[in-house]
Structures are given as C-alpha cells and as structure tokens.
Amino acid sequence: MPAKNDPVAIKKYANRRLYNTGTSTYVTLEDLAEMVKRGEEFTVQDAKSGDDITHSVLTQIIFELENRDGQNMLPIPFLRQLIAFYGDQMQMVVPSFLEQSMVAFAKEQERFRQQMKDAVGKSPIGMMPMAAAPLKAMEEQARRNAEMFQNAMRMFTPFPMAGAGGEAAKGEAEPDAPKGDDLSELKEQIAAMQRKLDQMGR
C-alpha cells in the first residue's frame, strides 16, 4: 500500500485496460482526467515492463479531450509553434517556460475565484470593478509571458550560424578559447532565464 501522500500507481495492461491499485478497480482515461482535476497525484506504469508511461497517458488524455466537440483549448498557431520547437535549440527551454506559465496562470485563476467569492452579497455595481481586476491581471500575465518567451528566443540568436555570420563570429572569438566556452555560456543563459521564470511564478 502506498503512503498517504505518495502518488497512486495506475497499471496499464496489454489490452489497454487501466487498473487503479489504490482503489483496486479498473478505470478509464476519463477517470484519470477527473483525478487530475481533483488534484490527485498518480503515475502510470506498464504492467509488464514496469516502465513509467505517465507522460504518454497524460498526452493521450489531452488528445481525447481536444477531440470532443466544443472542448478545444489548444489553438492551431500554438500547436504549429510547439511542433516547430521539437528538435530546435529552444526545446530545452520550452518545458520550463510552459510549466512556470501554467503555475502563474493557476495562481491568477485562484485569485480571481477568491475575489468573486468575496464579492458575493455585494451590489452588482460594487462587483464590477472586482470582476474586471482579475481579467486585467490575467491579460498582464499573458503579456509578461509573451515578453519572457520572446526574450528566451533572443537568447539563442547570437550563437554562430553557418554562413557569413558564422565566419564573422569565428573571427571575433579568442584564438585560444576552450571549446567548452559556448556550452558554459549557454548554461548560464538558461539558468538566468530559469530565475526569471521562477520570479514570474511567485
């Protein structure tokens, strides 16, 4: 039996059936989606190999939800851009950016719910400023996220590219500079961006 705060283990069998070891019952992807909404932690394991397949199952849940009528949340431009980042230098930054952005958005959403709860019982006129403030806060957060992401993309543009720009960069480089300098600089820039993202998530 897992400890109280440990994630529940979900086992996926060859016949695609999912078994919740916490409740000793078979569950569906929809059941797992409800567990996520309730904030219940779980991991999904391949019943035969024991491999952690949580990522692929959560991705499958999103796929199922996106294919329901009227439930599309991921706009086509976002999906195109996300696909374009695979295999790109930005791929290592995107996961942290998305995670911090969703944390910040969730905090704004909770603040909005609390303000609406506090507004219960007030006059409609008194509620109007309170309803507008969270929306403005969310718009501001989205603007800051976009700026942060643009800054992250600009961080990678100075790196030497093939062609004339690459030759110029080579000419400006120190003759005896060690090969690890570029990698060290990249790590420092990523760390700087992570600090910025962490500040946004607070």
PDB file of C-alpha atoms in Angstrom:
ATOM      1  CA  MET A   1       0.000   0.000   0.000  1.00  0.00           C
ATOM      2  CA  PRO A   2       1.396   3.432  -0.930  1.00  0.00           C
ATOM      3  CA  ALA A   3       1.835   6.061   1.775  1.00  0.00           C
ATOM      4  CA  LYS A   4      -0.878   8.672   2.148  1.00  0.00           C
ATOM      5  CA  ASN A   5       0.947  11.355   0.147  1.00  0.00           C
ATOM      6  CA  ASP A   6       2.517   9.014  -2.415  1.00  0.00           C
ATOM      7  CA  PRO A   7       1.148   9.052  -5.971  1.00  0.00           C
ATOM      8  CA  VAL A   8      -1.324   6.282  -6.729  1.00  0.00           C
ATOM      9  CA  ALA A   9       0.056   3.653  -9.092  1.00  0.00           C
ATOM     10  CA  ILE A  10      -2.032   3.017 -12.197  1.00  0.00           C
ATOM     11  CA  LYS A  11      -1.098  -0.109 -14.143  1.00  0.00           C
ATOM     12  CA  LYS A  12      -1.724  -0.303 -17.868  1.00  0.00           C
ATOM     13  CA  TYR A  13      -2.117  -3.793 -19.325  1.00  0.00           C
ATOM     14  CA  ALA A  14      -1.565  -5.073 -22.841  1.00  0.00           C
ATOM     15  CA  ASN A  15      -5.298  -4.944 -23.515  1.00  0.00           C
ATOM     16  CA  ARG A  16      -5.101  -1.173 -22.762  1.00  0.00           C
ATOM     17  CA  ARG A  17      -7.078  -1.539 -19.548  1.00  0.00           C
ATOM     18  CA  LEU A  18      -6.026   0.691 -16.676  1.00  0.00           C
ATOM     19  CA  TYR A  19      -6.002  -0.603 -13.113  1.00  0.00           C
ATOM     20  CA  ASN A  20      -6.011   1.725 -10.088  1.00  0.00           C
ATOM     21  CA  THR A  21      -4.002  -0.045  -7.396  1.00  0.00           C
ATOM     22  CA  GLY A  22      -5.262   2.417  -4.786  1.00  0.00           C
ATOM     23  CA  THR A  23      -8.924   1.537  -5.218  1.00  0.00           C
ATOM     24  CA  SER A  24      -8.373  -1.937  -6.740  1.00  0.00           C
ATOM     25  CA  THR A  25     -10.654  -1.064  -9.644  1.00  0.00           C
ATOM     26  CA  TYR A  26     -10.321  -0.672 -13.378  1.00  0.00           C
ATOM     27  CA  VAL A  27     -10.513   2.929 -14.571  1.00  0.00           C
ATOM     28  CA  THR A  28     -10.742   4.842 -17.840  1.00  0.00           C
ATOM     29  CA  LEU A  29      -8.888   7.821 -19.261  1.00  0.00           C
ATOM     30  CA  GLU A  30     -11.884   9.924 -18.245  1.00  0.00           C
ATOM     31  CA  ASP A  31     -11.481   8.718 -14.656  1.00  0.00           C
ATOM     32  CA  LEU A  32      -7.808   9.736 -14.740  1.00  0.00           C
ATOM     33  CA  ALA A  33      -8.790  13.151 -16.090  1.00  0.00           C
ATOM     34  CA  GLU A  34     -11.131  13.601 -13.122  1.00  0.00           C
ATOM     35  CA  MET A  35      -8.331  12.582 -10.763  1.00  0.00           C
ATOM     36  CA  VAL A  36      -6.142  15.293 -12.263  1.00  0.00           C
ATOM     37  CA  LYS A  37      -8.904  17.876 -11.792  1.00  0.00           C
ATOM     38  CA  ARG A  38      -9.242  16.842  -8.154  1.00  0.00           C
ATOM     39  CA  GLY A  39      -5.506  17.277  -7.680  1.00  0.00           C
ATOM     40  CA  GLU A  40      -4.867  13.571  -7.061  1.00  0.00           C
ATOM     41  CA  GLU A  41      -1.329  12.501  -7.910  1.00  0.00           C
ATOM     42  CA  PHE A  42      -0.762   9.290  -9.834  1.00  0.00           C
ATOM     43  CA  THR A  43       1.797   7.560 -12.002  1.00  0.00           C
ATOM     44  CA  VAL A  44       1.026   5.145 -14.821  1.00  0.00           C
ATOM     45  CA  GLN A  45       3.198   2.073 -15.230  1.00  0.00           C
ATOM     46  CA  ASP A  46       3.348  -0.537 -17.941  1.00  0.00           C
ATOM     47  CA  ALA A  47       2.096  -3.653 -16.165  1.00  0.00           C
ATOM     48  CA  LYS A  48       4.553  -5.922 -17.995  1.00  0.00           C
ATOM     49  CA  SER A  49       7.785  -3.910 -18.091  1.00  0.00           C
ATOM     50  CA  GLY A  50       7.185  -1.598 -15.138  1.00  0.00           C
ATOM     51  CA  ASP A  51       8.187   1.432 -17.262  1.00  0.00           C
ATOM     52  CA  ASP A  52       6.763   4.812 -16.287  1.00  0.00           C
ATOM     53  CA  ILE A  53       4.378   5.807 -19.096  1.00  0.00           C
ATOM     54  CA  THR A  54       2.654   8.681 -17.265  1.00  0.00           C
ATOM     55  CA  HIS A  55       3.705  11.226 -19.891  1.00  0.00           C
ATOM     56  CA  SER A  56       2.234   9.309 -22.820  1.00  0.00           C
ATOM     57  CA  VAL A  57      -1.028   8.598 -20.955  1.00  0.00           C
ATOM     58  CA  LEU A  58      -1.491  12.252 -19.948  1.00  0.00           C
ATOM     59  CA  THR A  59      -0.806  13.233 -23.555  1.00  0.00           C
ATOM     60  CA  GLN A  60      -3.443  10.724 -24.654  1.00  0.00           C
ATOM     61  CA  ILE A  61      -5.948  12.276 -22.224  1.00  0.00           C
ATOM     62  CA  ILE A  62      -5.330  15.707 -23.752  1.00  0.00           C
ATOM     63  CA  PHE A  63      -5.785  14.209 -27.221  1.00  0.00           C
ATOM     64  CA  GLU A  64      -9.124  12.691 -26.193  1.00  0.00           C
ATOM     65  CA  LEU A  65     -10.328  15.947 -24.604  1.00  0.00           C
ATOM     66  CA  GLU A  66      -9.251  18.031 -27.607  1.00  0.00           C
ATOM     67  CA  ASN A  67     -11.290  15.798 -29.907  1.00  0.00           C
ATOM     68  CA  ARG A  68     -14.533  16.377 -28.016  1.00  0.00           C
ATOM     69  CA  ASP A  69     -16.859  18.928 -29.559  1.00  0.00           C
ATOM     70  CA  GLY A  70     -16.518  22.376 -28.033  1.00  0.00           C
ATOM     71  CA  GLN A  71     -13.570  21.498 -25.808  1.00  0.00           C
ATOM     72  CA  ASN A  72     -10.640  22.641 -27.943  1.00  0.00           C
ATOM     73  CA  MET A  73      -8.234  24.649 -25.790  1.00  0.00           C
ATOM     74  CA  LEU A  74      -5.063  24.469 -27.874  1.00  0.00           C
ATOM     75  CA  PRO A  75      -5.214  26.930 -30.789  1.00  0.00           C
ATOM     76  CA  ILE A  76      -3.747  25.863 -34.125  1.00  0.00           C
ATOM     77  CA  PRO A  77      -0.972  28.544 -34.125  1.00  0.00           C
ATOM     78  CA  PHE A  78       0.158  27.287 -30.702  1.00  0.00           C
ATOM     79  CA  LEU A  79       0.207  23.674 -31.896  1.00  0.00           C
ATOM     80  CA  ARG A  80       2.182  24.629 -35.013  1.00  0.00           C
ATOM     81  CA  GLN A  81       4.728  26.575 -32.948  1.00  0.00           C
ATOM     82  CA  LEU A  82       5.019  23.759 -30.422  1.00  0.00           C
ATOM     83  CA  ILE A  83       5.708  21.229 -33.182  1.00  0.00           C
ATOM     84  CA  ALA A  84       8.317  23.565 -34.671  1.00  0.00           C
ATOM     85  CA  PHE A  85      10.226  23.635 -31.371  1.00  0.00           C
ATOM     86  CA  TYR A  86      10.849  19.875 -31.392  1.00  0.00           C
ATOM     87  CA  GLY A  87      14.497  19.310 -32.255  1.00  0.00           C
ATOM     88  CA  ASP A  88      15.186  23.047 -32.036  1.00  0.00           C
ATOM     89  CA  GLN A  89      17.614  24.709 -29.590  1.00  0.00           C
ATOM     90  CA  MET A  90      14.576  26.136 -27.783  1.00  0.00           C
ATOM     91  CA  GLN A  91      13.287  22.649 -26.949  1.00  0.00           C
ATOM     92  CA  MET A  92      15.263  22.554 -23.700  1.00  0.00           C
ATOM     93  CA  VAL A  93      13.683  25.837 -22.537  1.00  0.00           C
ATOM     94  CA  VAL A  94      10.061  25.270 -23.598  1.00  0.00           C
ATOM     95  CA  PRO A  95       9.080  22.745 -20.865  1.00  0.00           C
ATOM     96  CA  SER A  96      10.191  25.029 -18.017  1.00  0.00           C
ATOM     97  CA  PHE A  97       8.563  28.023 -19.655  1.00  0.00           C
ATOM     98  CA  LEU A  98       5.243  26.259 -20.112  1.00  0.00           C
ATOM     99  CA  GLU A  99       5.318  24.840 -16.588  1.00  0.00           C
ATOM    100  CA  GLN A 100       6.030  28.210 -14.958  1.00  0.00           C
ATOM    101  CA  SER A 101       3.441  29.923 -17.154  1.00  0.00           C
ATOM    102  CA  MET A 102       0.743  27.442 -16.119  1.00  0.00           C
ATOM    103  CA  VAL A 103       1.672  27.827 -12.435  1.00  0.00           C
ATOM    104  CA  ALA A 104       1.386  31.610 -12.732  1.00  0.00           C
ATOM    105  CA  PHE A 105      -1.923  31.322 -14.610  1.00  0.00           C
ATOM    106  CA  ALA A 106      -3.323  28.930 -11.981  1.00  0.00           C
ATOM    107  CA  LYS A 107      -2.438  31.428  -9.244  1.00  0.00           C
ATOM    108  CA  GLU A 108      -4.235  34.211 -11.114  1.00  0.00           C
ATOM    109  CA  GLN A 109      -7.234  31.917 -11.604  1.00  0.00           C
ATOM    110  CA  GLU A 110      -7.361  31.114  -7.876  1.00  0.00           C
ATOM    111  CA  ARG A 111      -7.107  34.828  -7.050  1.00  0.00           C
ATOM    112  CA  PHE A 112      -9.977  35.503  -9.459  1.00  0.00           C
ATOM    113  CA  ARG A 113     -12.140  32.835  -7.799  1.00  0.00           C
ATOM    114  CA  GLN A 114     -11.377  34.233  -4.355  1.00  0.00           C
ATOM    115  CA  GLN A 115     -12.276  37.780  -5.413  1.00  0.00           C
ATOM    116  CA  MET A 116     -15.546  36.573  -6.942  1.00  0.00           C
ATOM    117  CA  LYS A 117     -16.282  34.670  -3.723  1.00  0.00           C
ATOM    118  CA  ASP A 118     -15.608  37.803  -1.664  1.00  0.00           C
ATOM    119  CA  ALA A 119     -17.916  39.748  -3.966  1.00  0.00           C
ATOM    120  CA  VAL A 120     -20.926  37.548  -3.156  1.00  0.00           C
ATOM    121  CA  GLY A 121     -23.562  39.630  -1.406  1.00  0.00           C
ATOM    122  CA  LYS A 122     -22.317  42.935  -2.789  1.00  0.00           C
ATOM    123  CA  SER A 123     -24.324  45.060  -5.180  1.00  0.00           C
ATOM    124  CA  PRO A 124     -23.866  44.474  -8.928  1.00  0.00           C
ATOM    125  CA  ILE A 125     -22.205  47.884  -9.233  1.00  0.00           C
ATOM    126  CA  GLY A 126     -19.760  47.037  -6.473  1.00  0.00           C
ATOM    127  CA  MET A 127     -18.907  43.733  -8.128  1.00  0.00           C
ATOM    128  CA  MET A 128     -17.980  45.260 -11.492  1.00  0.00           C
ATOM    129  CA  PRO A 129     -14.506  46.556 -10.512  1.00  0.00           C
ATOM    130  CA  MET A 130     -13.706  43.274  -8.762  1.00  0.00           C
ATOM    131  CA  ALA A 131     -14.692  41.271 -11.837  1.00  0.00           C
ATOM    132  CA  ALA A 132     -12.606  43.461 -14.133  1.00  0.00           C
ATOM    133  CA  ALA A 133      -9.450  43.452 -11.996  1.00  0.00           C
ATOM    134  CA  PRO A 134      -8.670  39.696 -12.281  1.00  0.00           C
ATOM    135  CA  LEU A 135      -9.222  39.803 -16.048  1.00  0.00           C
ATOM    136  CA  LYS A 136      -6.746  42.661 -16.351  1.00  0.00           C
ATOM    137  CA  ALA A 137      -4.321  40.737 -14.161  1.00  0.00           C
ATOM    138  CA  MET A 138      -4.600  37.700 -16.444  1.00  0.00           C
ATOM    139  CA  GLU A 139      -4.063  39.879 -19.526  1.00  0.00           C
ATOM    140  CA  GLU A 140      -0.988  41.393 -17.889  1.00  0.00           C
ATOM    141  CA  GLN A 141       0.317  37.922 -17.000  1.00  0.00           C
ATOM    142  CA  ALA A 142      -0.174  36.765 -20.587  1.00  0.00           C
ATOM    143  CA  ARG A 143       1.700  39.849 -21.827  1.00  0.00           C
ATOM    144  CA  ARG A 144       4.577  39.173 -19.418  1.00  0.00           C
ATOM    145  CA  ASN A 145       4.678  35.521 -20.512  1.00  0.00           C
ATOM    146  CA  ALA A 146       4.899  36.549 -24.169  1.00  0.00           C
ATOM    147  CA  GLU A 147       7.710  39.004 -23.421  1.00  0.00           C
ATOM    148  CA  MET A 148       9.586  36.401 -21.397  1.00  0.00           C
ATOM    149  CA  PHE A 149       9.278  33.865 -24.187  1.00  0.00           C
ATOM    150  CA  GLN A 150      10.497  36.375 -26.780  1.00  0.00           C
ATOM    151  CA  ASN A 151      13.482  37.146 -24.568  1.00  0.00           C
ATOM    152  CA  ALA A 152      14.174  33.441 -24.281  1.00  0.00           C
ATOM    153  CA  MET A 153      14.164  33.071 -28.052  1.00  0.00           C
ATOM    154  CA  ARG A 154      16.500  36.060 -28.443  1.00  0.00           C
ATOM    155  CA  MET A 155      18.935  34.398 -26.048  1.00  0.00           C
ATOM    156  CA  PHE A 156      19.722  31.820 -28.705  1.00  0.00           C
ATOM    157  CA  THR A 157      20.036  34.117 -31.739  1.00  0.00           C
ATOM    158  CA  PRO A 158      23.610  35.329 -31.043  1.00  0.00           C
ATOM    159  CA  PHE A 159      25.075  31.841 -31.421  1.00  0.00           C
ATOM    160  CA  PRO A 160      27.241  31.300 -34.538  1.00  0.00           C
ATOM    161  CA  MET A 161      25.292  30.063 -37.522  1.00  0.00           C
ATOM    162  CA  ALA A 162      26.534  28.528 -40.760  1.00  0.00           C
ATOM    163  CA  GLY A 163      27.483  31.076 -43.418  1.00  0.00           C
ATOM    164  CA  ALA A 164      28.876  34.596 -43.272  1.00  0.00           C
ATOM    165  CA  GLY A 165      27.555  35.263 -39.773  1.00  0.00           C
ATOM    166  CA  GLY A 166      29.286  32.150 -38.522  1.00  0.00           C
ATOM    167  CA  GLU A 167      32.583  33.151 -40.073  1.00  0.00           C
ATOM    168  CA  ALA A 168      32.376  36.609 -38.502  1.00  0.00           C
ATOM    169  CA  ALA A 169      31.680  35.088 -35.127  1.00  0.00           C
ATOM    170  CA  LYS A 170      34.681  32.810 -35.509  1.00  0.00           C
ATOM    171  CA  GLY A 171      36.857  35.779 -36.387  1.00  0.00           C
ATOM    172  CA  GLU A 172      35.845  37.604 -33.230  1.00  0.00           C
ATOM    173  CA  ALA A 173      36.426  34.601 -30.967  1.00  0.00           C
ATOM    174  CA  GLU A 174      39.548  34.294 -28.832  1.00  0.00           C
ATOM    175  CA  PRO A 175      42.146  32.200 -30.680  1.00  0.00           C
ATOM    176  CA  ASP A 176      42.922  30.019 -27.667  1.00  0.00           C
ATOM    177  CA  ALA A 177      39.375  29.912 -26.230  1.00  0.00           C
ATOM    178  CA  PRO A 178      38.461  26.420 -24.990  1.00  0.00           C
ATOM    179  CA  LYS A 179      35.696  24.555 -26.796  1.00  0.00           C
ATOM    180  CA  GLY A 180      33.570  24.403 -23.644  1.00  0.00           C
ATOM    181  CA  ASP A 181      33.065  28.194 -23.528  1.00  0.00           C
ATOM    182  CA  ASP A 182      29.979  28.179 -25.747  1.00  0.00           C
ATOM    183  CA  LEU A 183      28.401  25.424 -23.661  1.00  0.00           C
ATOM    184  CA  SER A 184      29.153  27.270 -20.418  1.00  0.00           C
ATOM    185  CA  GLU A 185      27.634  30.450 -21.809  1.00  0.00           C
ATOM    186  CA  LEU A 186      24.531  28.558 -22.902  1.00  0.00           C
ATOM    187  CA  LYS A 187      24.129  27.046 -19.436  1.00  0.00           C
ATOM    188  CA  GLU A 188      24.474  30.470 -17.821  1.00  0.00           C
ATOM    189  CA  GLN A 189      21.833  31.958 -20.111  1.00  0.00           C
ATOM    190  CA  ILE A 190      19.429  29.101 -19.427  1.00  0.00           C
ATOM    191  CA  ALA A 191      19.989  29.488 -15.683  1.00  0.00           C
ATOM    192  CA  ALA A 192      19.313  33.243 -15.959  1.00  0.00           C
ATOM    193  CA  MET A 193      16.076  32.583 -17.795  1.00  0.00           C
ATOM    194  CA  GLN A 194      15.026  29.978 -15.240  1.00  0.00           C
ATOM    195  CA  ARG A 195      15.493  32.545 -12.476  1.00  0.00           C
ATOM    196  CA  LYS A 196      13.252  34.969 -14.356  1.00  0.00           C
ATOM    197  CA  LEU A 197      10.622  32.272 -14.858  1.00  0.00           C
ATOM    198  CA  ASP A 198      10.772  31.398 -11.156  1.00  0.00           C
ATOM    199  CA  GLN A 199      10.165  35.041 -10.262  1.00  0.00           C
ATOM    200  CA  MET A 200       7.142  35.142 -12.561  1.00  0.00           C
ATOM    201  CA  GLY A 201       5.694  32.046 -10.900  1.00  0.00           C
ATOM    202  CA  ARG A 202       5.777  33.602  -7.420  1.00  0.00           C
TER     203      ARG A 202
END
